Coordinates of C-alpha atoms and ligand atoms in Angstrom, one line a residue:
X1119 CA 27.2 15.6 28.2
X1120 CA 29.6 13.9 25.9
X1121 CA 28.2 11.1 23.7
X1122 CA 29.7 9.2 20.5
X1123 CA 28.1 9.9 17.8
X1124 CA 26.6 6.6 17.4
X1125 CA 25.2 7.0 21.1
X1126 CA 23.7 10.4 20.2
X1127 CA 22.0 8.7 17.2
X1128 CA 20.4 5.9 19.0
X1129 CA 19.4 8.6 21.8
X1130 CA 17.9 10.5 18.7
X1131 CA 15.7 7.8 17.5
X1132 CA 14.4 7.2 21.3
X1133 CA 13.8 11.1 21.3
X1134 CA 11.5 10.4 18.2
X1135 CA 9.5 7.9 20.0
X1136 CA 11.0 5.0 17.8
X1137 CA 9.7 1.9 19.6
X1138 CA 11.0 -0.7 17.0
X1139 CA 13.7 -0.9 14.3
X1140 CA 14.2 -3.5 11.5
X1141 CA 17.8 -4.3 10.6
X1142 CA 20.9 -6.1 10.0
X1143 CA 24.3 -5.0 11.3
X1144 CA 27.6 -5.0 9.3
X1145 CA 31.4 -3.3 9.5
X1146 CA 30.5 0.1 8.9
X1147 CA 27.1 0.3 10.9
X1148 CA 29.0 -1.4 14.0
X1149 CA 29.6 1.5 16.2
X1150 CA 25.6 2.3 16.3
X1151 CA 24.9 -1.2 17.0
X1152 CA 26.8 -1.3 20.1
X1153 CA 24.4 1.1 22.0
X1154 CA 21.6 -0.8 20.7
X1155 CA 22.1 -3.2 23.5
X1156 CA 21.5 -0.3 26.2
X1157 CA 18.6 1.2 24.3
X1158 CA 15.2 0.4 25.1
X1159 CA 14.3 0.4 21.3
X1160 CA 13.4 -3.1 20.1
X1161 CA 15.7 -4.3 17.5
X1162 CA 14.4 -6.7 15.1
X1163 CA 17.1 -9.0 13.2
X1164 CA 16.2 -9.6 9.6
X1165 CA 17.8 -12.0 7.1
X1166 CA 17.8 -9.6 4.2
X1167 CA 17.9 -5.8 4.3
X1168 CA 14.8 -5.8 1.7
X1169 CA 13.0 -7.6 4.8
X1170 CA 13.9 -4.7 6.9
X1171 CA 12.5 -2.0 4.5
X1172 CA 9.3 -3.8 3.5
X1173 CA 8.8 -4.4 7.7
X1174 CA 9.2 -0.9 8.2
X1175 CA 6.7 -0.1 5.6
X1176 CA 4.1 -2.6 6.9
X1177 CA 4.6 -0.9 10.4
X1178 CA 4.0 2.2 8.8
X1179 CA 0.8 1.4 6.7
X1180 CA -1.0 -0.1 9.7
X1181 CA 0.1 2.3 12.5
X1182 CA 0.4 5.8 10.5
X1183 CA 4.0 6.1 12.5
X1184 CA 7.2 6.2 10.6
X1185 CA 8.9 2.9 10.1
X1186 CA 12.5 2.6 10.9
X1187 CA 15.4 0.5 9.4
X1188 CA 18.9 0.3 9.9
X1189 CA 21.5 -1.5 7.8
X1190 CA 25.2 -1.4 6.8
X1191 CA 26.9 0.1 4.0
X1192 CA 27.4 -1.2 0.2
X1193 CA 25.6 -4.2 -0.6
X1194 CA 23.2 -3.6 2.4
X1195 CA 22.4 0.1 1.4
X1196 CA 21.5 -1.6 -2.4
X1197 CA 19.3 -4.1 -0.8
X1198 CA 17.0 -1.4 0.7
X1199 CA 16.7 0.3 -2.5
X1200 CA 13.8 -1.5 -3.4
X1201 CA 11.6 -0.6 -0.5
X1202 CA 12.9 3.1 -0.4
X1203 CA 11.5 3.2 -3.9
X1204 CA 8.1 1.6 -2.9
X1205 CA 8.0 3.7 0.0
X1206 CA 8.3 6.7 -2.1
X1207 CA 5.8 5.3 -4.8
X1208 CA 3.2 4.8 -2.0
X1209 CA 4.1 7.9 0.3
X1210 CA 5.2 6.0 3.2
X1211 CA 6.7 7.6 6.0
X1212 CA 9.8 5.8 6.8
X1213 CA 13.5 6.7 8.2
X1214 CA 16.3 4.7 6.7
X1215 CA 19.8 4.7 8.6
X1216 CA 22.5 3.3 6.7
X1217 CA 26.3 2.9 7.6
X1218 CA 29.0 4.3 5.4
X1219 CA 33.0 3.9 5.1
X1220 CA 34.8 6.4 7.2
X1221 CA 34.8 9.6 5.6
X1222 CA 38.3 9.7 4.9
X1223 CA 37.8 6.5 2.8
X1224 CA 34.8 7.9 0.8
X1225 CA 35.9 8.2 -3.0
X1226 CA 38.4 5.5 -2.9
X1227 CA 36.4 2.3 -3.6
X1228 CA 36.9 1.2 -0.2
X1229 CA 35.7 -1.9 0.6
X1230 CA 31.9 -1.8 0.8
X1231 CA 31.8 1.5 -0.4
X1232 CA 28.6 2.6 -2.5
X1233 CA 27.4 5.9 -3.2
X1234 CA 24.2 5.8 -1.1
X1235 CA 23.2 9.0 -1.3
X1236 CA 23.6 9.2 -5.1
X1237 CA 21.7 5.8 -5.7
X1238 CA 18.9 6.8 -3.5
X1239 CA 18.6 10.5 -4.2
X1240 CA 15.6 9.8 -6.7
X1241 CA 13.7 7.2 -4.6
X1242 CA 13.8 9.2 -1.1
X1243 CA 12.0 12.5 0.1
X1244 CA 15.2 13.7 1.3
X1245 CA 18.4 12.0 1.9
X1246 CA 21.7 13.1 3.7
X1247 CA 25.2 12.3 4.2
X1248 CA 26.4 13.0 7.9
X1249 CA 29.8 14.5 7.8
X1250 CA 29.9 15.8 11.3
X1251 CA 29.0 14.0 14.7
X1252 CA 27.3 17.0 16.3
X1253 CA 25.0 17.2 13.5
X1254 CA 23.4 14.0 14.2
X1255 CA 20.6 15.0 16.5
X1256 CA 19.7 17.8 14.2
X1257 CA 19.7 15.7 11.1
X1258 CA 17.8 13.0 12.9
X1259 CA 15.1 15.5 13.9
X1260 CA 14.7 17.0 10.4
X1261 CA 14.6 13.1 8.9
X1262 CA 11.4 12.4 11.0
X1263 CA 9.8 15.8 10.0
X1264 CA 10.5 15.3 6.6
X1265 CA 9.3 12.1 6.2
X1266 CA 6.1 12.6 8.3
X1267 CA 4.8 15.9 7.1
X1268 CA 3.2 17.0 3.9
X1269 CA 3.2 14.1 1.6
X1270 CA 4.8 11.6 3.6
X1271 CA 7.9 9.4 2.3
X1272 CA 11.2 7.6 3.0
X1273 CA 14.3 9.8 4.1
X1274 CA 17.6 8.0 4.2
X1275 CA 20.6 9.2 6.7
X1276 CA 24.0 7.9 5.6
X1277 CA 26.3 7.8 8.8
X1278 CA 30.3 7.1 8.2
X1279 CA 31.7 4.9 10.5
X1280 CA 34.1 7.5 12.0
X1281 CA 31.4 10.0 12.5
X1282 CA 29.7 7.2 14.3
X1283 CA 32.7 6.8 16.8
X1284 CA 33.6 10.8 17.0
X1285 CA 32.5 12.5 20.1
X1286 CA 29.8 15.1 20.3
X1287 CA 28.1 17.4 23.2
X1288 CA 24.8 16.3 23.3
X1289 CA 21.7 18.4 22.7
X1290 CA 18.0 18.0 21.4
X1291 CA 17.1 20.5 19.1
X1292 CA 13.5 22.1 20.2
X1293 CA 12.3 22.9 17.0
X1294 CA 13.0 22.1 13.3
X1295 CA 14.2 24.9 10.8
X1296 CA 14.0 24.3 7.4
X1297 CA 13.6 27.4 5.5
X1298 CA 12.7 25.7 2.0
X1299 CA 10.2 23.2 3.4
X1300 CA 6.9 24.5 4.0
X1301 CA 4.1 22.3 3.3
X1302 CA 0.8 23.8 2.3
X1303 CA -1.9 22.1 4.4
X1304 CA -4.9 24.6 4.4
X1305 CA -6.7 24.8 1.0
X1306 CA -7.3 28.0 -0.4
X1307 CA -10.7 29.2 0.7
X1308 CA -11.6 30.7 -2.8
X1309 CA -10.7 27.2 -4.6
X1310 CA -12.8 25.6 -1.4
X1311 CA -15.8 27.9 -2.5
X1312 CA -15.5 27.0 -6.1
X1313 CA -15.4 23.4 -5.4
X1314 CA -18.5 23.4 -3.1
X1315 CA -20.6 25.5 -6.0
X1316 CA -19.6 22.7 -8.6
X1317 CA -20.3 19.7 -6.2
X1318 CA -24.0 21.2 -5.6
X1319 CA -24.3 21.9 -9.3
X1320 CA -23.3 18.3 -10.3
X1321 CA -25.7 15.8 -11.7
X1322 CA -23.4 13.2 -12.0
X1323 CA -20.5 13.6 -9.4
X1324 CA -18.4 10.7 -8.3
X1325 CA -15.6 11.0 -5.5
X1326 CA -12.3 9.5 -6.3
X1327 CA -10.7 8.6 -3.4
X1328 CA -6.8 8.1 -3.0
X1329 CA -4.4 6.7 -0.6
X1330 CA -3.8 10.6 0.5
X1331 CA -7.1 10.0 2.9
X1332 CA -5.3 7.3 4.5
X1333 CA -2.4 9.3 4.7
X1334 CA -4.1 12.6 5.9
X1335 CA -6.3 10.6 8.5
X1336 CA -9.3 11.7 6.6
X1337 CA -11.8 8.9 6.3
X1338 CA -14.1 10.2 8.6
X1339 CA -14.5 13.6 7.1
X1340 CA -14.6 11.6 3.7
X1341 CA -17.5 9.9 5.0
X1342 CA -19.0 13.0 6.3
X1343 CA -18.6 14.6 2.7
X1344 CA -20.1 11.7 1.0
X1345 CA -23.4 11.4 3.4
X1346 CA -23.8 14.9 3.4
X1347 CA -23.9 15.1 -0.6
X1348 CA -25.2 11.6 -1.3
X1349 CA -22.4 11.3 -3.6
X1350 CA -21.0 7.5 -4.7
X1351 CA -17.3 7.0 -3.6
X1352 CA -14.9 4.8 -5.3
X1353 CA -11.4 3.8 -3.5
X1354 CA -8.3 3.3 -5.5
X1355 CA -5.9 0.1 -4.7
X1356 CA -4.3 2.4 -2.0
X1357 CA -7.4 3.8 -0.5
X1358 CA -9.3 0.4 0.1
X1359 CA -10.8 0.6 3.6
X1360 CA -10.6 4.7 3.6
X1361 CA -14.8 4.3 2.8
X1362 CA -16.1 1.4 4.3
X1363 CA -17.0 -1.1 1.5
X1364 CA -20.3 -2.1 2.9
X1365 CA -22.0 1.6 3.0
X1366 CA -24.6 2.2 0.4
X1367 CA -22.5 4.8 -1.4
X1368 CA -19.3 2.7 -1.8
X1369 CA -18.6 1.5 -5.4
X1370 CA -15.2 -0.5 -4.5
X1371 CA -12.1 -0.2 -6.4
X1372 CA -11.6 1.6 -10.0
X1373 CA -8.7 0.9 -12.4
X1374 CA -7.6 -1.8 -14.7
X1375 CA -9.1 -4.4 -12.2
X1376 CA -11.9 -2.5 -10.6
X1377 CA -15.5 -3.1 -10.6
X1378 CA -17.4 -2.5 -13.8
X1379 CA -19.7 0.0 -11.8
X1380 CA -16.5 2.1 -10.3
X1381 CA -14.8 2.1 -13.9
X1382 CA -18.1 3.0 -15.5
X1383 CA -19.4 5.6 -13.1
X1384 CA -16.1 7.7 -13.3
X1385 CA -16.0 7.5 -17.0
X1386 CA -19.6 9.0 -17.4
X1387 CA -19.4 11.2 -14.7
X1388 CA -19.8 14.9 -15.2
X1389 CA -17.4 15.8 -11.9
X1390 CA -14.6 13.9 -10.5
X1391 CA -14.1 14.7 -6.6
X1392 CA -10.4 13.5 -6.7
X1393 CA -9.0 13.6 -2.8
X1394 CA -5.6 12.4 -2.2
X1395 CA -5.5 10.2 -5.7
X1396 CA -3.0 10.8 -8.2
X1397 CA -4.6 9.5 -11.8
X1398 CA -2.2 6.8 -12.1
X1399 CA -2.2 5.0 -15.5
X1400 CA -3.6 1.8 -13.8
X1401 CA -6.9 3.9 -12.8
X1402 CA -7.4 6.3 -15.9
X1403 CA -6.3 3.5 -18.6
X1404 CA -5.8 5.8 -21.7
X1405 CA -5.8 9.2 -20.2
X1406 CA -7.2 10.8 -23.5
X1407 CA -10.2 8.7 -23.2
X1408 CA -10.6 9.2 -19.1
X1409 CA -13.8 10.5 -18.0
X1410 CA -14.1 12.9 -21.0
X1411 CA -17.2 14.8 -19.6
X1412 CA -16.0 15.4 -16.3
X1413 CA -14.7 18.4 -14.5
X1414 CA -12.2 17.9 -12.0
X1415 CA -11.6 19.2 -8.3
X1416 CA -8.2 17.9 -7.2
X1417 CA -7.2 18.0 -3.8
X1418 CA -3.4 17.1 -3.2
X1419 CA -1.0 18.0 -0.4
X1420 CA 1.9 17.4 -3.3
X1421 CA 1.4 20.9 -5.6
X1422 CA 3.3 18.4 -8.0
X1423 CA 0.3 16.3 -8.5
X1424 CA -2.0 19.3 -9.9
X1425 CA -2.1 19.0 -13.4
X1426 CA 0.6 16.1 -13.5
X1427 CA -1.7 13.8 -15.4
X1428 CA -5.0 15.3 -15.7
X1429 CA -5.6 19.3 -15.6
X1430 CA -8.1 20.2 -12.9
X1431 CA -10.8 22.5 -13.0
X1432 CA -10.3 23.1 -9.4
X1433 CA -6.7 22.8 -8.2
X1434 CA -6.8 22.7 -4.2
X1435 CA -3.4 22.1 -2.5
X1436 CA -3.6 21.0 1.0
X1437 CA -4.1 18.3 3.7
X1438 CA -7.2 16.1 2.7
X1439 CA -8.5 16.3 6.2
X1440 CA -8.6 19.9 6.8
X1441 CA -9.7 20.5 3.2
X1442 CA -12.3 18.3 3.2
X1443 CA -13.3 19.5 6.7
X1444 CA -13.8 23.2 5.0
X1445 CA -15.4 21.9 2.0
X1446 CA -18.2 20.4 4.3
X1447 CA -18.5 23.6 5.8
X1448 CA -18.7 25.5 3.0
X1449 CA -21.5 23.3 1.6
X1450 CA -23.6 23.4 4.9
X1451 CA -23.2 27.2 4.2
X1452 CA -24.5 27.1 0.8
X1453 CA -27.3 24.6 1.4
X1454 CA -28.6 26.9 4.7
X1455 CA -28.1 29.9 2.3
X1456 CA -30.8 28.3 0.0
X1457 CA -28.6 26.6 -2.5
X1458 CA -29.9 23.6 -4.2
X1459 CA -28.5 20.7 -5.0
X1460 CA -28.8 19.3 -8.5
X1461 CA -31.1 16.4 -8.9
X1462 CA -28.9 13.5 -9.1
X1463 CA -31.7 10.6 -9.0
X1464 CA -31.6 9.4 -12.6
X1465 CA -27.6 9.0 -12.2
X1466 CA -28.0 7.2 -8.7
X1467 CA -30.4 4.6 -10.5
X1468 CA -28.3 4.2 -13.7
X1469 CA -25.3 3.5 -10.7
X1470 CA -27.5 0.8 -9.2
X1471 CA -28.5 -0.6 -12.8
X1472 CA -24.8 -1.2 -13.2
X1473 CA -24.3 -2.7 -9.7
X1474 CA -27.2 -5.0 -10.2
X1475 CA -26.1 -6.3 -13.3
X1476 CA -22.4 -6.1 -13.2
X1477 CA -21.4 -7.4 -9.8
X1478 CA -18.0 -9.2 -9.3
X1479 CA -18.3 -12.9 -10.0
X1480 CA -16.2 -16.0 -10.9
X1481 CA -17.4 -19.2 -12.1
X1482 CA -17.4 -21.4 -8.8
X1483 CA -15.4 -24.8 -9.1
X1484 CA -17.2 -28.0 -10.2
X1485 CA -16.9 -31.0 -8.6
X1486 CA -13.2 -32.7 -8.8
X1487 CA -12.1 -29.3 -10.4
X1488 CA -9.4 -27.4 -8.8
X1489 CA -9.7 -24.8 -5.8
X1490 CA -10.8 -21.4 -7.2
X1491 CA -8.5 -18.4 -5.6
X1492 CA -11.6 -16.1 -5.3
X1493 CA -13.2 -19.1 -3.2
X1494 CA -10.3 -19.0 -1.1
X1495 CA -10.5 -15.2 -0.3
X1496 CA -14.2 -15.5 0.4
X1497 CA -13.6 -18.0 2.9
X1498 CA -10.8 -16.1 4.4
X1499 CA -12.7 -12.9 4.5
X1500 CA -15.8 -14.5 6.0
X1501 CA -14.0 -16.3 8.7
X1502 CA -11.3 -13.9 10.2
X1503 CA -12.3 -11.3 12.6
X1504 CA -13.6 -8.0 10.7
X1505 CA -10.7 -5.8 11.8
X1506 CA -7.9 -8.2 10.4
X1507 CA -5.2 -6.7 8.7
X1508 CA -4.7 -7.8 5.1
X1509 CA -1.4 -7.7 3.3
X1510 CA -0.7 -8.8 -0.2
X1511 CA 2.0 -9.7 -2.7
X1512 CA 2.0 -8.4 -6.3
X1513 CA -0.2 -10.3 -9.1
X1514 CA -3.2 -12.0 -9.5
X1515 CA -3.7 -12.4 -5.7
X1516 CA -3.3 -9.1 -4.9
X1517 CA -6.1 -8.1 -7.4
X1518 CA -8.6 -10.8 -6.1
X1519 CA -7.6 -9.7 -2.4
X1520 CA -8.6 -6.0 -3.1
X1521 CA -11.8 -7.3 -4.9
X1522 CA -13.1 -10.3 -2.7
X1523 CA -12.3 -8.5 0.7
X1524 CA -14.6 -6.1 2.5
X1525 CA -12.6 -3.5 3.7
X1526 CA -14.6 -1.9 6.4
X1527 CA -11.9 0.2 8.4
X1528 CA -8.9 2.3 7.5
X1529 CA -5.3 0.8 7.7
X1530 CA -6.6 -3.0 7.2
X1531 CA -5.0 -3.0 4.0
X1532 CA -1.3 -3.2 3.3
X1533 CA -0.2 -3.4 -0.4
X1534 CA 2.6 -2.3 -2.8
X1535 CA 0.6 -0.5 -5.0
X1536 CA 3.0 2.4 -7.1
X1537 CA 6.1 -0.3 -7.5
X1538 CA 4.0 -3.4 -7.3
X1539 CA 6.9 -5.3 -5.4
X1540 CA 7.0 -8.9 -5.4
X1541 CA 8.3 -10.2 -2.5
X1542 CA 6.4 -7.2 -0.4
X1543 CA 3.7 -9.2 1.8
X1544 CA 5.8 -11.5 3.9
X1545 CA 8.0 -8.8 5.7
X1546 CA 5.1 -6.2 5.3
X1547 CA 3.1 -8.6 7.1
X1548 CA 5.6 -8.8 9.9
X1549 CA 5.8 -5.2 10.4
X1550 CA 2.2 -4.6 10.4
X1551 CA 1.8 -7.5 13.2
X1552 CA 4.8 -5.6 15.0
X1553 CA 2.9 -2.3 14.9
X1554 CA -0.6 -3.7 15.8
X1555 CA 0.1 -7.1 17.9
X1556 CA -3.7 -6.8 19.0
X1557 CA -4.8 -7.7 15.4
X1558 CA -4.9 -10.8 13.2
X1559 CA -2.6 -10.1 10.3
X1560 CA -3.1 -12.3 7.1
X1561 CA -0.6 -12.2 4.2
X1562 CA -2.3 -13.5 0.9
X1563 CA 1.0 -13.9 -1.4
X1564 CA 1.5 -15.7 -4.8
X1565 CA 4.0 -18.7 -5.1
X1566 CA 6.1 -16.7 -7.2
X1567 CA 6.1 -13.6 -4.6
X1568 CA 6.5 -16.1 -1.8
X1569 CA 9.8 -17.1 -3.0
X1570 CA 11.3 -14.0 -3.5
X1571 CA 11.1 -12.9 0.7
X1572 CA 9.9 -16.1 2.4
X1573 CA 13.1 -16.6 4.6
X1574 CA 11.7 -13.3 6.6
X1575 CA 9.5 -16.2 8.2
X1576 CA 12.6 -17.0 9.9
X1577 CA 12.9 -13.7 11.7
X1578 CA 8.9 -13.9 12.6
X1579 CA 9.5 -17.4 14.3
X1580 CA 12.7 -16.1 15.7
X1581 CA 11.1 -12.8 17.2
X1582 CA 7.6 -14.8 18.1
X1583 CA 5.6 -12.7 15.3
X1584 CA 2.7 -14.8 14.7
X1585 CA 1.8 -13.7 11.1
X1586 CA -0.3 -16.0 8.9
X1587 CA 0.4 -16.4 5.1
X1588 CA -2.1 -18.1 2.5
X1589 CA -0.2 -18.8 -0.7
X1590 CA -2.3 -19.0 -3.7
X1591 CA -0.2 -21.4 -5.3
X1592 CA -1.1 -21.6 -8.9
X1593 CA 2.5 -22.8 -10.0
X1594 CA 2.7 -20.0 -12.2
X1595 CA 3.8 -16.2 -12.3
X1596 CA 0.0 -16.0 -12.6
X1597 CA -0.4 -12.3 -13.5
X1598 CA 2.1 -12.7 -16.4
X1599 CA 0.7 -15.7 -17.7
X1600 CA -2.5 -13.9 -17.7
X1601 CA -1.2 -11.5 -20.0
X1602 CA 0.4 -14.1 -22.1
X1603 CA -2.9 -16.0 -22.4
X1604 CA -5.1 -12.8 -23.7
X1605 CA -2.3 -10.6 -25.3
X1606 CA 0.3 -13.3 -26.8
X1607 CA -1.4 -15.9 -28.1
X1608 CA -1.5 -18.3 -25.4
X1609 CA 2.4 -18.6 -25.8
X1610 CA 3.8 -19.0 -22.4
X1611 CA 7.3 -18.0 -22.2
X1612 CA 9.2 -18.7 -18.8
X1613 CA 6.3 -18.4 -16.4
X1614 CA 6.0 -21.6 -15.3
X1615 CA 7.2 -22.6 -11.7
X1616 CA 5.9 -25.6 -9.9
X1617 CA 3.3 -26.6 -7.6
X1618 CA 5.7 -29.1 -5.6
X1619 CA 9.2 -27.5 -5.7
X1620 CA 9.7 -25.9 -3.2
X1621 CA 7.5 -28.1 -0.9
X1622 CA 5.9 -25.2 0.6
X1623 CA 5.1 -27.2 4.0
X1624 CA 8.4 -28.7 4.7
X1625 CA 9.8 -25.1 4.1
X1626 CA 7.6 -23.6 6.5
X1627 CA 8.1 -26.0 8.9
X1628 CA 12.0 -25.6 8.2
X1629 CA 11.6 -21.9 9.2
X1630 CA 10.0 -22.6 12.3
X1631 CA 6.2 -22.3 11.3
X1632 CA 3.2 -24.4 11.0
X1633 CA 2.5 -25.7 7.8
X1634 CA -0.3 -26.8 6.5
X1635 CA -1.8 -27.8 2.6
X1636 CA -5.2 -27.5 1.2
X1637 CA -6.2 -29.1 -2.2
X1638 CA -10.0 -29.4 -2.2
X1639 CA -12.9 -26.8 -1.5
X1640 CA -14.0 -28.6 1.9
X1641 CA -10.5 -28.5 3.4
X1642 CA -10.6 -24.6 3.1
X1643 CA -12.6 -23.8 6.2
X1644 CA -10.7 -26.4 8.5
X1645 CA -7.4 -24.9 7.7
X1646 CA -8.5 -21.4 8.2
X1647 CA -9.7 -22.3 11.3
X1648 CA -6.8 -24.1 12.3
X1649 CA -4.5 -21.2 11.3
X1650 CA -6.5 -18.6 13.4
X1651 CA -6.3 -20.7 16.6
X1652 CA -2.3 -20.6 16.2
X1653 CA -1.2 -17.8 18.0
X1654 CA 2.5 -18.4 19.3
X1655 CA 3.9 -18.9 15.8
X1656 CA 3.8 -18.2 12.1
X1657 CA 1.3 -20.2 9.7
X1658 CA 2.0 -20.8 6.2
X1659 CA -1.3 -22.6 4.3
X1660 CA -0.3 -23.8 1.0
X1661 CA -3.7 -23.6 -1.3
X1662 CA -3.5 -25.1 -4.6
X1663 CA -5.2 -23.1 -6.8
X1664 CA -6.6 -23.2 -10.2
X1665 CA -3.9 -21.8 -12.7
X1666 CA -6.3 -21.1 -15.6
X1667 CA -8.1 -18.6 -13.6
X1668 CA -8.1 -15.0 -14.9
X1669 CA -8.4 -11.7 -13.0
X1670 CA -11.7 -10.0 -14.5
X1671 CA -12.9 -7.2 -15.0
X1672 CA -10.1 -6.3 -16.8
X1673 CA -9.0 -2.6 -18.8
X1674 CA -6.3 -3.9 -21.0
X1675 CA -3.1 -1.8 -20.9
X1676 CA -2.8 1.4 -22.8
X1677 CA -6.7 1.0 -23.8
X1678 CA -9.5 3.4 -22.6
X1679 CA -11.8 2.5 -19.7
X1680 CA -14.5 2.2 -22.2
X1681 CA -13.1 -1.3 -23.4
X1682 CA -13.3 -2.9 -20.1
X1683 CA -13.3 -6.7 -20.6
X1684 CA -15.8 -8.2 -18.2
X1685 CA -15.9 -12.0 -17.0
X1686 CA -17.1 -14.3 -19.3
X1687 CA -20.6 -15.0 -17.8
X1688 CA -21.3 -11.1 -18.0
X1689 CA -19.9 -10.5 -21.6
X1690 CA -23.3 -10.7 -23.3
X1691 CA -25.6 -7.7 -23.1
X1692 CA -23.2 -5.4 -21.5
X1693 CA -24.3 -1.9 -21.8
X1694 CA -21.6 -0.4 -23.3
Ligands
TPP2113 C1 10.5 -7.7 -8.1 C2 9.3 -8.1 -9.6 N1 9.7 -8.8 -10.2 C3 9.0 -9.0 -11.3 C4 7.5 -8.3 -11.3 C5 6.7 -8.6 -12.5 N2 5.1 -9.3 -12.0 C6 4.4 -8.6 -11.3 S1 3.1 -9.7 -11.1 C7 4.2 -11.3 -11.5 C8 3.7 -12.7 -10.9 C9 3.4 -12.8 -9.7 O1 3.4 -14.0 -9.6 P1 2.8 -14.8 -8.3 O2 3.6 -14.5 -7.1 O3 2.7 -16.2 -8.3 O4 1.1 -14.3 -8.1 P2 0.0 -14.5 -9.2 O5 -0.1 -13.4 -10.1 O6 0.3 -16.0 -9.5 O7 -1.1 -14.5 -8.3 C10 5.3 -10.6 -12.0 C11 6.4 -11.7 -12.4 C12 7.1 -7.7 -10.4 N3 6.1 -7.1 -10.2 N4 8.2 -7.3 -9.3

């Protein structure tokens, strides 16, 4: 059967099981947009290509399936570079199709030509310029294979206009043959044995769980390991939900804005069991001073992560789920064989002491004070279904979201961790809701972030995707303001926005959403309840919050985790 390259491309996406793609057409990709009309794949027309990329990411976060975006050449391709980089940093499976000028015009500075493959080389797991229509099915098949196996990531396929228009003989490759690409999934048995012995011998162990747990669908295996060994678990910003916050062994988030207990337990540990985590600088603080007494077991699917930041005592390359399952078997065998686990009772009682003395806390607002952002989050948390998907932007509101929510299920937390992309939340929430229409999806956004991609709410209204957005409107680029207050002597340079301009309620209404405004604590709950009831269009709530509020605890950038700064009320009498 003869098809055009464009038809073959769309057919290949169908063969890959793609149900939805996010995009915006233009000259170079025009031939590919034509067969979309006849395809069962749902196409969601975005208002900016950055939105398409983040929607694809949100979809992938919430479903585990690859997100797909399709855009034209030149400025469209450069507009999607930020989401590509974001997906690359957070290991999100995504396939992006870009149009390209006709192959004969490449290199002539033709209208809307850009070297997309060159520009995106360092922010994609793989990218490819298609030069022959006959190659399209194979290249698409490989793109999905690469995006979703090993360490997941974004793959870009660049399709010149004449390649899309040319004819080809349709086929579908039965298998993928990439000789240079063979991710190691099974951990080395000797290393796993060694890890099991170390775990049972440790007196102060901590499991340091990262986003890799979620990518590997390893949440259940993690729980089994933690319960079998009675070892506490910290969940990084990317791993929130991988281990239930309500579990007695959960210590919450480590790192720059982590809980005192999580940060301190890692610092004092004699063994860190790092599972799908990458020793990010936001977790380690000053690397030389990080967990000085700890031996390290490091499990990661990506061999490049081994020893990148901290030299492991036991490196294990493999899929987190498979490796943890093996570890559990090995530990059981040792225990059955008479090996005893070292006594961890003194350690457990120290951990409970930290927990009791240094819980997460903030000063509630007094009569007539501005709304506290943490209070808004507590109210949201307590008045939404427990399986609600929470999506955040980047800044103070992101840290409060991670701190004050209770994540008890995997895949309920969607955020931009590695790149820290302002403008992520509105489009990512839309993508998450498209992937999980059965779930309630709330975006918690900053006023600064919201202004970067809010126009995608037009997309949400048009496509009837009823996401809910809580803007924590402190009239500042809050996180930057916090740094200027603490480290630049309160010299506030270029961080003031405005509480009223734009008028968020009117803006929301203009985009087809319901807009609500909340200024006082007693208005918070009624607004949330009202928003929860609306299911036929997006809702935006403008919460006017206290600009002076800061995120605590905090480890100042580049400092040791020993220098953690507690909230003012806890500073007297801190143990370390
Ligand atoms: C695209 C982008 N530009 C700049 C930054 C740097 N930055 C990090 S947080 C932040 C402030 C965010 O302000 P807002 O959205 O109002 O949230 P808040 O911190 O007040 O909760 C800025 C400017 C960034 N992370 N991303």
